[in-house]
Short mmCIF file of C-alpha atoms in Angstrom, two decimals:
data_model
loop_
_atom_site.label_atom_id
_atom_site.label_comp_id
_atom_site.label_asym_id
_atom_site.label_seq_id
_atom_site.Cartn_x
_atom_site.Cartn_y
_atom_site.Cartn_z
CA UNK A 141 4.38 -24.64 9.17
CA UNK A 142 4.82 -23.23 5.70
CA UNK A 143 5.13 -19.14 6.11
CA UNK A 144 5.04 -16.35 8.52
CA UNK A 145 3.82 -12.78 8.16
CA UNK A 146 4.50 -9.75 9.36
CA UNK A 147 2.31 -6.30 9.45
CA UNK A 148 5.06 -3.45 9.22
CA UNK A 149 4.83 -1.24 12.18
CA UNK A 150 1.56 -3.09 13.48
CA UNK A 151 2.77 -6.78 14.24
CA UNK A 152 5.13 -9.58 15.56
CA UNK A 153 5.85 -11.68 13.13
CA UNK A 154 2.90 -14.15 13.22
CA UNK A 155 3.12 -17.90 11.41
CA UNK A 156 0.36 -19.59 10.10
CA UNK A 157 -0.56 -20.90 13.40
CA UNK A 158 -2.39 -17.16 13.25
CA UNK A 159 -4.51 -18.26 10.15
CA UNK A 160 -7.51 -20.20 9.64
CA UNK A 161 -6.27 -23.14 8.01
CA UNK A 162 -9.24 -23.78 5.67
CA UNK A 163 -7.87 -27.16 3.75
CA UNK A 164 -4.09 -28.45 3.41
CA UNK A 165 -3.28 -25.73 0.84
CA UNK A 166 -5.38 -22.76 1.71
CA UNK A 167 -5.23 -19.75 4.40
CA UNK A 168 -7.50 -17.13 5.83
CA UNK A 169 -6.93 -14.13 8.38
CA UNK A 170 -9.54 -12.12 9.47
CA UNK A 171 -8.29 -8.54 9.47
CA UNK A 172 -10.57 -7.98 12.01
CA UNK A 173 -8.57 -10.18 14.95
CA UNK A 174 -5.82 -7.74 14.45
CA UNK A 175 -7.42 -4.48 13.50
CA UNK A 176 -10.94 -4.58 13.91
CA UNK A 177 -12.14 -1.68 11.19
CA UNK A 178 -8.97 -0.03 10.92
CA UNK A 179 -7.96 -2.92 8.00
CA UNK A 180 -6.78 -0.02 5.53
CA UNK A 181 -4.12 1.53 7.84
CA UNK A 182 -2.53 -1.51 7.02
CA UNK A 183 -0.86 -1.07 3.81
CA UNK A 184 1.55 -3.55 3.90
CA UNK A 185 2.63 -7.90 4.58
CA UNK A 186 5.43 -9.14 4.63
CA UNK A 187 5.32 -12.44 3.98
CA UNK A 188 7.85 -15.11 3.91
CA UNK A 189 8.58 -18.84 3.30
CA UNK A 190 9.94 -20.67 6.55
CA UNK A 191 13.13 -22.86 5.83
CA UNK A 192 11.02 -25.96 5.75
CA UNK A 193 8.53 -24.82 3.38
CA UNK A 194 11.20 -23.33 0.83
CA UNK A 195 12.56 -27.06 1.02
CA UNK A 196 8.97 -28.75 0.84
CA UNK A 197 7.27 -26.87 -1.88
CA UNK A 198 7.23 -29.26 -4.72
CA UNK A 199 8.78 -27.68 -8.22
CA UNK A 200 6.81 -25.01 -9.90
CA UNK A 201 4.57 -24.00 -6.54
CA UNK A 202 4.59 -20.88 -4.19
CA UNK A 203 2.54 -19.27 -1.78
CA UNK A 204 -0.02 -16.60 -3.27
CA UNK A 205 -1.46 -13.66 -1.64
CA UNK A 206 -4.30 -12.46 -1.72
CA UNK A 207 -6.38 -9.67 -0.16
CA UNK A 208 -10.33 -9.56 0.16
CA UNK A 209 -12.02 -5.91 0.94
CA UNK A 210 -15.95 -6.30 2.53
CA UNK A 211 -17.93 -6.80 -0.13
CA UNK A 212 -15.76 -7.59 -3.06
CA UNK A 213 -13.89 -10.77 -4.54
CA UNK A 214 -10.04 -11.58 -3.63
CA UNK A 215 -7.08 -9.66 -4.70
CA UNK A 216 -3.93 -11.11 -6.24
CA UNK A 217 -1.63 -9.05 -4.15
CA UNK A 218 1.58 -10.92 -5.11
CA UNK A 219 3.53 -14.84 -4.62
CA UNK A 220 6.79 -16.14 -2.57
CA UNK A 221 8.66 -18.99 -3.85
CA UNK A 222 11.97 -20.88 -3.00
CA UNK A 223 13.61 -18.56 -5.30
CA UNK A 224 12.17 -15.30 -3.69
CA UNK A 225 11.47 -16.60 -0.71
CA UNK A 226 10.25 -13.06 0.48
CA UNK A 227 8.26 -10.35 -0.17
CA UNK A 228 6.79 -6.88 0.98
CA UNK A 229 3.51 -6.51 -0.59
CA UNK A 230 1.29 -3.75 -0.92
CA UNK A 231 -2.28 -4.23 0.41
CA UNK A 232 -4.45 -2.59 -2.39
CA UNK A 233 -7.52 -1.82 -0.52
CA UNK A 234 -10.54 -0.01 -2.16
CA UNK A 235 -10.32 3.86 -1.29
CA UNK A 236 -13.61 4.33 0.40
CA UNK A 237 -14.97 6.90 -1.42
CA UNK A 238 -14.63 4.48 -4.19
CA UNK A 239 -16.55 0.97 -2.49
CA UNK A 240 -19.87 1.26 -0.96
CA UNK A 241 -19.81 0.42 2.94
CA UNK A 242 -20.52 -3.36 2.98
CA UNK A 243 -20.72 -5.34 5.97
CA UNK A 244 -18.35 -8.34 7.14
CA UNK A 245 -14.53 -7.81 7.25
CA UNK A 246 -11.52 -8.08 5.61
CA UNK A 247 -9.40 -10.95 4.76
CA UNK A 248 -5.70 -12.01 3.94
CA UNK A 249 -5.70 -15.08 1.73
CA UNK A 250 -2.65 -17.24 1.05
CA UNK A 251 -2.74 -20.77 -1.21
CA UNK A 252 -0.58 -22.60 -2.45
CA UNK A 253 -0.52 -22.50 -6.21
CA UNK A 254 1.05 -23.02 -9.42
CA UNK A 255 3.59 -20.33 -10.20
CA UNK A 256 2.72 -20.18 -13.99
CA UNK A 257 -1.40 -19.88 -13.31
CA UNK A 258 -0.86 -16.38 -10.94
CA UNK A 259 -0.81 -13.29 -12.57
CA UNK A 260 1.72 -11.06 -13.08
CA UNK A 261 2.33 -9.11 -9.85
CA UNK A 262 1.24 -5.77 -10.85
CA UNK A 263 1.62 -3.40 -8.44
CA UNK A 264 -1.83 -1.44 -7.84
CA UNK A 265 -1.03 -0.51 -4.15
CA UNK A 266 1.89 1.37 -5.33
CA UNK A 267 0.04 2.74 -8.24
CA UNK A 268 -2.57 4.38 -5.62
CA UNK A 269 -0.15 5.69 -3.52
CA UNK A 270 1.83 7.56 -6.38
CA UNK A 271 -1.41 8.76 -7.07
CA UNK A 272 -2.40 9.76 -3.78
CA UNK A 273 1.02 11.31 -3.55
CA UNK A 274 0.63 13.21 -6.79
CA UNK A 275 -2.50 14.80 -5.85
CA UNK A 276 -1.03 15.88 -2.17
CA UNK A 277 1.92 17.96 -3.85
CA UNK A 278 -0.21 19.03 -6.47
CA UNK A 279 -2.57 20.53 -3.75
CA UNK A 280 0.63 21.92 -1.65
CA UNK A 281 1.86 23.47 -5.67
CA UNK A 282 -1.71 24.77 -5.84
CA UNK A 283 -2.31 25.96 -2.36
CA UNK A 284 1.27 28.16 -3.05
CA UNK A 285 0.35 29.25 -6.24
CA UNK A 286 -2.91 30.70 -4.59
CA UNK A 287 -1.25 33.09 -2.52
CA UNK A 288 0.51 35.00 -5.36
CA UNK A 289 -2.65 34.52 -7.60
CA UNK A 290 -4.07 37.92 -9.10
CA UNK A 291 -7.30 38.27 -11.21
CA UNK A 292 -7.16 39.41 -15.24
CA UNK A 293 -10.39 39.15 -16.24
CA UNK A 294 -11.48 35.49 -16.41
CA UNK A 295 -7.77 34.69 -16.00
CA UNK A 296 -5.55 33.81 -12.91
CA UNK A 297 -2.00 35.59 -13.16
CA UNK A 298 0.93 33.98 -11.30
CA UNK A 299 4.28 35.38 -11.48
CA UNK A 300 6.49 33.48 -14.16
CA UNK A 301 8.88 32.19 -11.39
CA UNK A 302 6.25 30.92 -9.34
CA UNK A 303 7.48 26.97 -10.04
CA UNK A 304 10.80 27.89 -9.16
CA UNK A 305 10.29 29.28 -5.76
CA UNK A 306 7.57 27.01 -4.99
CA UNK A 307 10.18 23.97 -5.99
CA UNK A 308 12.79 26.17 -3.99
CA UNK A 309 10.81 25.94 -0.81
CA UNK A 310 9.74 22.14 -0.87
CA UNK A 311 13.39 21.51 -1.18
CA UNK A 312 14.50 23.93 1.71
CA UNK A 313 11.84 22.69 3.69
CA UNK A 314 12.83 19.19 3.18
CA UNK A 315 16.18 20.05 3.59
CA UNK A 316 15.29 21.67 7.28
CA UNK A 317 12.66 19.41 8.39
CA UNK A 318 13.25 15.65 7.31
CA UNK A 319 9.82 14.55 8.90
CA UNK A 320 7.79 17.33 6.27
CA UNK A 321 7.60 14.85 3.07
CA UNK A 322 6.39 12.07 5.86
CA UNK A 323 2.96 14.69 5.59
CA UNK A 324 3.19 13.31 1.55
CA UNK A 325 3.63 9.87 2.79
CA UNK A 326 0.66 7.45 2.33
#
């Protein structure tokens, strides 16, 4: 066995005795063994080399990761190596209002492949979920703002201070409830 995987918060660890084994260098899981539907509450794999694999791996190779959505090619996700021999990926899964409902399920890919032919791990997952996260404090700053709003005309008047004490009370709140920014988690 060359890796094992974990699911944060949804799994065991699981080795590749859980994947299809397609050919000597090439795995498939079928998101929908462990999640049925549900495959985009997962966000996140851990994946890592097992002891024997780090040791086996000729020069120059490493495991790749890949995701596939219903519907739409694979996604390079990210690579472990004898040299980082672990890794907690982000899953970047299509937001649905952005894919079309396709039929079939999703699919973790891993192969093993020449370190200098993947691409550079470029984070999208995290990129989404800043983005996600910008938009959800935005909307708590806007939703504030609202309730001090006052008409001029065309215009909406807020008081000059209104950042301030908005920024005041996300802090205190915070400060009081630690489980409040998990509502801005993704």
């Amino acid at each position: 066995m060359m890796f094992g995987v974990v699911f944060p918060e949804r799994s065991y660890p699981m080795d590749a005795l859980a994947f299809a084994q397609i050919d000597p260098l090439h795995w498939l899981l079928d998101m929908a063994s462990l999640v049925g539907d549900a495959y985009r509450d997962v966000k996140d794999l851990c994946v890592f080399l097992l002891p024997a694999a780090a040791a086996s791996l000729p020069p120059g190779k490493g495991l790749a990761v890949y995701v596939q959505p219903p519907g739409h090619p694979f996604l390079f996700c990210g690579a472990v190596h004898p040299a980082r021999p672990s890794a907690l990926l982000a899953l970047p899964w299509p937001d649905p209002a952005d894919a079309p409902a396709a039929t079939g399920s999703a699919k973790i890919g891993i192969s093993v492949e020449d370190l200098a032919s993947l691409p550079p791990v470029a984070d999208a997952g995290a990129e989404r979920r800043a983005e996600r996260l910008a938009l959800k404090v935005g909307e708590n700053l806007f939703n504030f703002m609202q309730s001090f709003c006052g008409v001029d005309g065309s215009r909406l008047v807020v008081p000059m201070d209104i950042l301030d004490r908005w920024f005041k009370k996300f802090q205190e709140r915070a400060k009081r409830d630690p489980s409040y920014l998990k509502n801005f988690s993704l």
